[in-house]
Every structure is written in C-alpha cells, then in structure tokens.
Amino acid sequence: MRIALLTYSTRPRGGVVHTLHLAEALARAGHRVTVYSLARGADAGFFREVDPAVTVRLAPFPDRPGESVTDRIVRSIATLREFVDPDGFDIVHAQDCISANAVGRCIRTVHHLDDFTTPVLVDCHEKALTTPYAHVCVSEAVAAEVRQGWGLAPTVIPNGVDHARFAEAAGPGAAAVAARVRWRRTLGPYVLAVGGIEPRKGSIDLLEAFALLRRRRPDLSLVFAGGETLFDYRDYRAHFDRRCDELGLHPVVLGMVPEGDLPGLVAACDAFAFPSTKEGFGLAAMEALAAGRPVVARDLPILREVFGPCVDYAGSVPELAHLLESALSADPARAGEGRALAASLTWDAAAAAHLRFYVDHSGGHLGQPPPAQMNAD
C-alpha cells in the first residue's frame, strides 16, 4: 500500500511524534510510506532521525517577522497544498488542521479539538473536520466530541508509546545511569513538565501549585521542557513570568530538549506533572510512566480514559500541590502498573489497526475515497 502521512511541522509536538512513529511502523509492515511536512525556519529535517525506509519530503517554510498567527496558518496551508501531490497514493492521511485543509478529501486523525476565535481559523478548523471522508481519534473522549459536535463516526485507534527507550533510560545500564546523574547534578531534585509554557498545558496552574509545594519542599526545582508551537503565547508567557516574580519562583525553562536527552530527563525526575486543560491522549505522560515515574494529571475524562488508575488526578491547584508531594514517595508497585500500561501500547499495534482502517475505507480506489464514502465515515 502506498501511504502519504501529512503533518505541519518537523518539531517535537505530539502529533508530529505520532506521525513519525506511525510511518515507521507502517514501513516495518512492508508498506511504502511518505511523510510530508513543512520545514519551518532553518529546519533541515525532523527533530530526530527517521527510519530510511520512510520517504521524507519537506516543503521550505521560511519565517516572516511580524506575521500573525492567522496569516502563518493560511500560508502554511497554501504552501503544503502546492507541495503535496496526492495522486499515486492509495491513502492520504492528514494529522492536523493545516494538512487536512491542504489536501482536501483525505483520512484525518483528530488528536484534539481546538478553540479558535478568528473567522479564518474557525473556518479552517471546520473544513478540517468536514472535508475528510474518514476520521480517526486517539481516544474515545475526543471521538465523542467529534460525534456530538459534527455527527461524524470516527474510529478510535490509541497511540503507541516508545516504551523501550524510556524504560531503558530508567534502567541499570551504565549510559542510562550516567544520563540520570548528569540531570540530577544540574537540576537537583525536580518536578518535570513537558510541553512548554502555554495555556493548554496548564503551566500557570502548575506554577501556583508548585509555590504551595515549595513551602514544604524547598529543595525541589520546577522544570519545563519542550514547547515549540505555531501559536503566539507571548501574553500568556508574560503572565507566567509575572507570577514567577510575585511568587518568588525561578523555574528552569529548558525549551526544546534534544531527542536523545529527553528520556534521561524524564527518568531522572522525582514526579511528572501533567496539568493540561485539553489533551487527545497524553503521550508525554505515557512516556513518563514507561520510565517508571509517578504522574499527577489534571482530572479530565480523556486522561482517566487513557491512564485509568495508573496516575493521580487533581481537580484544583491545592490538590495538584498535595498529590505532587505524595508522588515524591510513590509506591514502587504503582510504578510497575504504569510501566505495564505503557508497554501494552505499541506502535506496531497502532499501525496494524490503521492498516485495517485503511482497507475498510479504500474501496479499491487509488488515491481517492470510494464513492460510498464521500459523505460518511
């Protein structure tokens, strides 16, 4: 099967991570896979090496100083539309709003639903849901939103997780131990959040909770990693910085962490905080479980669906502080449950489910949806 997977960036956001792992698993299963994306700024490739069995095609997308978010997204769609030729593929599968708008009728994975306010972006979001002829969601909670809001019938296919890489980072191997020691020497004991500083990640709530926790554990540091995004969160970041000053906190903001260093950073943390206000799956938290780390998440239906009893759930800032403190002395048996959950979610299984889905929706039409599928899943 000839499969095109489309994503909007080369940088380590959840949907991009998903795209690369799925592409590699599909290639391992013997299929011809091409990944299309935009190469933003000076990016020459993806944030990590990609299995050479996967063909990578990147459209140059230079920065334009002063460009608004709306204009950047419109230009992203136009650039990808001009760059991608869907003819010759059996399946064209878009992973986000931008790529779905670029190629029109396709299969679409809905990782989560966004709340846009400008007319152009609202229209972009709507078309990215209604134009594709078939839909995948990574959780039942998101699928329910899609069914209720748009009358569509998505299929749920959970993410995989690169369990071995994070489990090995927490293991007894000399390289893994050395990596953890390096992080501990640099950071001391720390609570970690991965995903950057932005509204959807609940960063200010975590800051407020850490201020409460720090009264009882002054030895702890709060560390933020990651955070590359299309959107302009400068106002939110300014609010975050003001609250740091008001609370007397000095969190460590690492920005993008090299792919090879991330597992050690996760494995060395004392607790992993995941106070997101909106998620489709929670891949970063699942990677933390793979590394045996205790996770405290916001109490959201989607996260309860995905993680079950393997993490603790906070419904308020004080509860987040309390549960993070409890996580610092977590039961080792609980860590085993989290590792088992992460190990049960493989990318090969996700790829097999996608292949069944592709066959069900191909109808033998090369690069086009079958006529019966033009208006329904």
mmCIF file with all atom_site columns, C-alpha atoms in Angstrom, residues 247-365:
data_model
loop_
_atom_site.group_PDB
_atom_site.id
_atom_site.type_symbol
_atom_site.label_atom_id
_atom_site.label_alt_id
_atom_site.label_comp_id
_atom_site.label_asym_id
_atom_site.label_entity_id
_atom_site.label_seq_id
_atom_site.pdbx_PDB_ins_code
_atom_site.Cartn_x
_atom_site.Cartn_y
_atom_site.Cartn_z
_atom_site.occupancy
_atom_site.B_iso_or_equiv
_atom_site.pdbx_formal_charge
_atom_site.auth_seq_id
_atom_site.auth_comp_id
_atom_site.auth_asym_id
_atom_site.auth_atom_id
_atom_site.pdbx_PDB_model_num
ATOM 1   C CA . LEU A 1 247 ? 5.638   34.031 43.962 1.00 0.00 ? 247 LEU A CA 1
ATOM 2   C CA . GLY A 1 248 ? 9.415   34.284 44.204 1.00 0.00 ? 248 GLY A CA 1
ATOM 3   C CA . LEU A 1 249 ? 9.907   31.239 41.976 1.00 0.00 ? 249 LEU A CA 1
ATOM 4   C CA . HIS A 1 250 ? 12.634  30.584 39.448 1.00 0.00 ? 250 HIS A CA 1
ATOM 5   C CA . PRO A 1 251 ? 11.583  27.578 37.356 1.00 0.00 ? 251 PRO A CA 1
ATOM 6   C CA . VAL A 1 252 ? 14.084  26.051 34.970 1.00 0.00 ? 252 VAL A CA 1
ATOM 7   C CA . VAL A 1 253 ? 12.850  26.508 31.385 1.00 0.00 ? 253 VAL A CA 1
ATOM 8   C CA . LEU A 1 254 ? 14.858  24.228 29.114 1.00 0.00 ? 254 LEU A CA 1
ATOM 9   C CA . GLY A 1 255 ? 12.987  24.794 25.855 1.00 0.00 ? 255 GLY A CA 1
ATOM 10  C CA . MET A 1 256 ? 13.384  22.078 23.254 1.00 0.00 ? 256 MET A CA 1
ATOM 11  C CA . VAL A 1 257 ? 15.457  19.191 24.612 1.00 0.00 ? 257 VAL A CA 1
ATOM 12  C CA . PRO A 1 258 ? 17.459  17.059 22.146 1.00 0.00 ? 258 PRO A CA 1
ATOM 13  C CA . GLU A 1 259 ? 15.655  13.819 21.401 1.00 0.00 ? 259 GLU A CA 1
ATOM 14  C CA . GLY A 1 260 ? 18.478  11.706 22.791 1.00 0.00 ? 260 GLY A CA 1
ATOM 15  C CA . ASP A 1 261 ? 18.471  13.590 26.096 1.00 0.00 ? 261 ASP A CA 1
ATOM 16  C CA . LEU A 1 262 ? 14.731  13.570 26.760 1.00 0.00 ? 262 LEU A CA 1
ATOM 17  C CA . PRO A 1 263 ? 14.370  10.013 28.151 1.00 0.00 ? 263 PRO A CA 1
ATOM 18  C CA . GLY A 1 264 ? 17.087  10.649 30.738 1.00 0.00 ? 264 GLY A CA 1
ATOM 19  C CA . LEU A 1 265 ? 15.465  13.935 31.752 1.00 0.00 ? 265 LEU A CA 1
ATOM 20  C CA . VAL A 1 266 ? 12.135  12.174 32.254 1.00 0.00 ? 266 VAL A CA 1
ATOM 21  C CA . ALA A 1 267 ? 13.641  9.176  34.042 1.00 0.00 ? 267 ALA A CA 1
ATOM 22  C CA . ALA A 1 268 ? 15.557  11.371 36.499 1.00 0.00 ? 268 ALA A CA 1
ATOM 23  C CA . CYS A 1 269 ? 12.598  13.473 37.675 1.00 0.00 ? 269 CYS A CA 1
ATOM 24  C CA . ASP A 1 270 ? 11.015  12.978 41.085 1.00 0.00 ? 270 ASP A CA 1
ATOM 25  C CA . ALA A 1 271 ? 7.497   13.492 39.753 1.00 0.00 ? 271 ALA A CA 1
ATOM 26  C CA . PHE A 1 272 ? 5.938   14.264 36.390 1.00 0.00 ? 272 PHE A CA 1
ATOM 27  C CA . ALA A 1 273 ? 3.250   16.968 36.282 1.00 0.00 ? 273 ALA A CA 1
ATOM 28  C CA . PHE A 1 274 ? 0.622   16.887 33.546 1.00 0.00 ? 274 PHE A CA 1
ATOM 29  C CA . PRO A 1 275 ? -1.966  19.601 34.321 1.00 0.00 ? 275 PRO A CA 1
ATOM 30  C CA . SER A 1 276 ? -3.145  20.064 30.720 1.00 0.00 ? 276 SER A CA 1
ATOM 31  C CA . THR A 1 277 ? -6.556  21.626 30.218 1.00 0.00 ? 277 THR A CA 1
ATOM 32  C CA . LYS A 1 278 ? -7.038  19.829 26.879 1.00 0.00 ? 278 LYS A CA 1
ATOM 33  C CA . GLU A 1 279 ? -5.429  16.662 25.520 1.00 0.00 ? 279 GLU A CA 1
ATOM 34  C CA . GLY A 1 280 ? -6.226  13.999 22.981 1.00 0.00 ? 280 GLY A CA 1
ATOM 35  C CA . PHE A 1 281 ? -4.163  11.235 24.561 1.00 0.00 ? 281 PHE A CA 1
ATOM 36  C CA . GLY A 1 282 ? -1.283  12.424 26.740 1.00 0.00 ? 282 GLY A CA 1
ATOM 37  C CA . LEU A 1 283 ? 1.771   10.886 25.089 1.00 0.00 ? 283 LEU A CA 1
ATOM 38  C CA . ALA A 1 284 ? 4.307   12.747 27.257 1.00 0.00 ? 284 ALA A CA 1
ATOM 39  C CA . ALA A 1 285 ? 2.685   11.397 30.418 1.00 0.00 ? 285 ALA A CA 1
ATOM 40  C CA . MET A 1 286 ? 2.646   7.875  28.962 1.00 0.00 ? 286 MET A CA 1
ATOM 41  C CA . GLU A 1 287 ? 6.381   8.172  28.300 1.00 0.00 ? 287 GLU A CA 1
ATOM 42  C CA . ALA A 1 288 ? 6.858   9.173  31.943 1.00 0.00 ? 288 ALA A CA 1
ATOM 43  C CA . LEU A 1 289 ? 5.001   6.025  33.026 1.00 0.00 ? 289 LEU A CA 1
ATOM 44  C CA . ALA A 1 290 ? 7.266   3.987  30.737 1.00 0.00 ? 290 ALA A CA 1
ATOM 45  C CA . ALA A 1 291 ? 10.197  5.433  32.691 1.00 0.00 ? 291 ALA A CA 1
ATOM 46  C CA . GLY A 1 292 ? 8.564   4.422  35.970 1.00 0.00 ? 292 GLY A CA 1
ATOM 47  C CA . ARG A 1 293 ? 7.851   7.987  37.093 1.00 0.00 ? 293 ARG A CA 1
ATOM 48  C CA . PRO A 1 294 ? 4.827   8.947  39.197 1.00 0.00 ? 294 PRO A CA 1
ATOM 49  C CA . VAL A 1 295 ? 2.436   11.149 37.217 1.00 0.00 ? 295 VAL A CA 1
ATOM 50  C CA . VAL A 1 296 ? -0.059  13.705 38.504 1.00 0.00 ? 296 VAL A CA 1
ATOM 51  C CA . ALA A 1 297 ? -2.537  14.859 35.858 1.00 0.00 ? 297 ALA A CA 1
ATOM 52  C CA . ARG A 1 298 ? -5.470  17.214 35.690 1.00 0.00 ? 298 ARG A CA 1
ATOM 53  C CA . ASP A 1 299 ? -8.769  15.459 36.323 1.00 0.00 ? 299 ASP A CA 1
ATOM 54  C CA . LEU A 1 300 ? -10.091 15.241 32.760 1.00 0.00 ? 300 LEU A CA 1
ATOM 55  C CA . PRO A 1 301 ? -12.316 12.461 31.340 1.00 0.00 ? 301 PRO A CA 1
ATOM 56  C CA . ILE A 1 302 ? -9.876  11.899 28.489 1.00 0.00 ? 302 ILE A CA 1
ATOM 57  C CA . LEU A 1 303 ? -6.974  11.314 30.860 1.00 0.00 ? 303 LEU A CA 1
ATOM 58  C CA . ARG A 1 304 ? -8.992  8.986  33.093 1.00 0.00 ? 304 ARG A CA 1
ATOM 59  C CA . GLU A 1 305 ? -9.890  7.015  29.969 1.00 0.00 ? 305 GLU A CA 1
ATOM 60  C CA . VAL A 1 306 ? -6.281  6.654  28.846 1.00 0.00 ? 306 VAL A CA 1
ATOM 61  C CA . PHE A 1 307 ? -4.457  6.276  32.163 1.00 0.00 ? 307 PHE A CA 1
ATOM 62  C CA . GLY A 1 308 ? -7.036  4.719  34.483 1.00 0.00 ? 308 GLY A CA 1
ATOM 63  C CA . PRO A 1 309 ? -5.644  4.086  37.982 1.00 0.00 ? 309 PRO A CA 1
ATOM 64  C CA . CYS A 1 310 ? -2.001  4.479  36.930 1.00 0.00 ? 310 CYS A CA 1
ATOM 65  C CA . VAL A 1 311 ? -1.825  8.230  37.648 1.00 0.00 ? 311 VAL A CA 1
ATOM 66  C CA . ASP A 1 312 ? -3.270  10.609 40.245 1.00 0.00 ? 312 ASP A CA 1
ATOM 67  C CA . TYR A 1 313 ? -5.822  13.243 39.229 1.00 0.00 ? 313 TYR A CA 1
ATOM 68  C CA . ALA A 1 314 ? -6.019  16.785 40.558 1.00 0.00 ? 314 ALA A CA 1
ATOM 69  C CA . GLY A 1 315 ? -9.129  18.917 40.274 1.00 0.00 ? 315 GLY A CA 1
ATOM 70  C CA . SER A 1 316 ? -7.660  22.090 41.777 1.00 0.00 ? 316 SER A CA 1
ATOM 71  C CA . VAL A 1 317 ? -4.366  23.863 42.376 1.00 0.00 ? 317 VAL A CA 1
ATOM 72  C CA . PRO A 1 318 ? -4.189  22.848 46.084 1.00 0.00 ? 318 PRO A CA 1
ATOM 73  C CA . GLU A 1 319 ? -4.945  19.237 45.150 1.00 0.00 ? 319 GLU A CA 1
ATOM 74  C CA . LEU A 1 320 ? -2.245  19.321 42.483 1.00 0.00 ? 320 LEU A CA 1
ATOM 75  C CA . ALA A 1 321 ? 0.258   20.511 45.098 1.00 0.00 ? 321 ALA A CA 1
ATOM 76  C CA . HIS A 1 322 ? -0.831  17.816 47.559 1.00 0.00 ? 322 HIS A CA 1
ATOM 77  C CA . LEU A 1 323 ? -0.673  14.993 45.017 1.00 0.00 ? 323 LEU A CA 1
ATOM 78  C CA . LEU A 1 324 ? 2.723   16.083 43.725 1.00 0.00 ? 324 LEU A CA 1
ATOM 79  C CA . GLU A 1 325 ? 4.023   15.950 47.284 1.00 0.00 ? 325 GLU A CA 1
ATOM 80  C CA . SER A 1 326 ? 2.549   12.469 47.717 1.00 0.00 ? 326 SER A CA 1
ATOM 81  C CA . ALA A 1 327 ? 4.096   11.387 44.418 1.00 0.00 ? 327 ALA A CA 1
ATOM 82  C CA . LEU A 1 328 ? 7.555   12.108 45.791 1.00 0.00 ? 328 LEU A CA 1
ATOM 83  C CA . SER A 1 329 ? 7.204   8.966  47.918 1.00 0.00 ? 329 SER A CA 1
ATOM 84  C CA . ALA A 1 330 ? 5.137   6.906  45.494 1.00 0.00 ? 330 ALA A CA 1
ATOM 85  C CA . ASP A 1 331 ? 4.593   3.162  45.891 1.00 0.00 ? 331 ASP A CA 1
ATOM 86  C CA . PRO A 1 332 ? 7.024   1.225  43.626 1.00 0.00 ? 332 PRO A CA 1
ATOM 87  C CA . ALA A 1 333 ? 4.253   -1.276 42.831 1.00 0.00 ? 333 ALA A CA 1
ATOM 88  C CA . ARG A 1 334 ? 2.250   1.554  41.293 1.00 0.00 ? 334 ARG A CA 1
ATOM 89  C CA . ALA A 1 335 ? 5.197   2.332  39.023 1.00 0.00 ? 335 ALA A CA 1
ATOM 90  C CA . GLY A 1 336 ? 5.020   -1.238 37.760 1.00 0.00 ? 336 GLY A CA 1
ATOM 91  C CA . GLU A 1 337 ? 1.386   -0.766 36.800 1.00 0.00 ? 337 GLU A CA 1
ATOM 92  C CA . GLY A 1 338 ? 2.288   2.347  34.826 1.00 0.00 ? 338 GLY A CA 1
ATOM 93  C CA . ARG A 1 339 ? 5.125   0.583  33.052 1.00 0.00 ? 339 ARG A CA 1
ATOM 94  C CA . ALA A 1 340 ? 2.795   -2.272 32.116 1.00 0.00 ? 340 ALA A CA 1
ATOM 95  C CA . LEU A 1 341 ? 0.232   0.140  30.688 1.00 0.00 ? 341 LEU A CA 1
ATOM 96  C CA . ALA A 1 342 ? 2.864   1.900  28.585 1.00 0.00 ? 342 ALA A CA 1
ATOM 97  C CA . ALA A 1 343 ? 4.308   -1.407 27.391 1.00 0.00 ? 343 ALA A CA 1
ATOM 98  C CA . SER A 1 344 ? 0.861   -2.542 26.241 1.00 0.00 ? 344 SER A CA 1
ATOM 99  C CA . LEU A 1 345 ? 0.589   0.339  23.758 1.00 0.00 ? 345 LEU A CA 1
ATOM 100 C CA . THR A 1 346 ? 2.858   -0.378 20.802 1.00 0.00 ? 346 THR A CA 1
ATOM 101 C CA . TRP A 1 347 ? 3.230   1.481  17.539 1.00 0.00 ? 347 TRP A CA 1
ATOM 102 C CA . ASP A 1 348 ? 3.156   -1.811 15.637 1.00 0.00 ? 348 ASP A CA 1
ATOM 103 C CA . ALA A 1 349 ? -0.315  -2.491 17.065 1.00 0.00 ? 349 ALA A CA 1
ATOM 104 C CA . ALA A 1 350 ? -1.380  1.050  16.183 1.00 0.00 ? 350 ALA A CA 1
ATOM 105 C CA . ALA A 1 351 ? -0.084  0.562  12.636 1.00 0.00 ? 351 ALA A CA 1
ATOM 106 C CA . ALA A 1 352 ? -1.956  -2.735 12.267 1.00 0.00 ? 352 ALA A CA 1
ATOM 107 C CA . ALA A 1 353 ? -5.178  -1.031 13.357 1.00 0.00 ? 353 ALA A CA 1
ATOM 108 C CA . HIS A 1 354 ? -4.572  1.788  10.878 1.00 0.00 ? 354 HIS A CA 1
ATOM 109 C CA . LEU A 1 355 ? -3.993  -0.691 8.070  1.00 0.00 ? 355 LEU A CA 1
ATOM 110 C CA . ARG A 1 356 ? -7.312  -2.386 8.793  1.00 0.00 ? 356 ARG A CA 1
ATOM 111 C CA . PHE A 1 357 ? -8.938  1.044  8.816  1.00 0.00 ? 357 PHE A CA 1
ATOM 112 C CA . TYR A 1 358 ? -7.293  1.979  5.512  1.00 0.00 ? 358 TYR A CA 1
ATOM 113 C CA . VAL A 1 359 ? -8.520  -1.220 3.858  1.00 0.00 ? 359 VAL A CA 1
ATOM 114 C CA . ASP A 1 360 ? -12.038 -0.661 5.161  1.00 0.00 ? 360 ASP A CA 1
ATOM 115 C CA . HIS A 1 361 ? -12.065 2.847  3.666  1.00 0.00 ? 361 HIS A CA 1
ATOM 116 C CA . SER A 1 362 ? -10.138 2.320  0.423  1.00 0.00 ? 362 SER A CA 1
ATOM 117 C CA . GLY A 1 363 ? -12.735 0.541  -1.689 1.00 0.00 ? 363 GLY A CA 1
ATOM 118 C CA . GLY A 1 364 ? -10.019 -0.158 -4.240 1.00 0.00 ? 364 GLY A CA 1
ATOM 119 C CA . HIS A 1 365 ? -9.863  3.485  -5.323 1.00 0.00 ? 365 HIS A CA 1
#
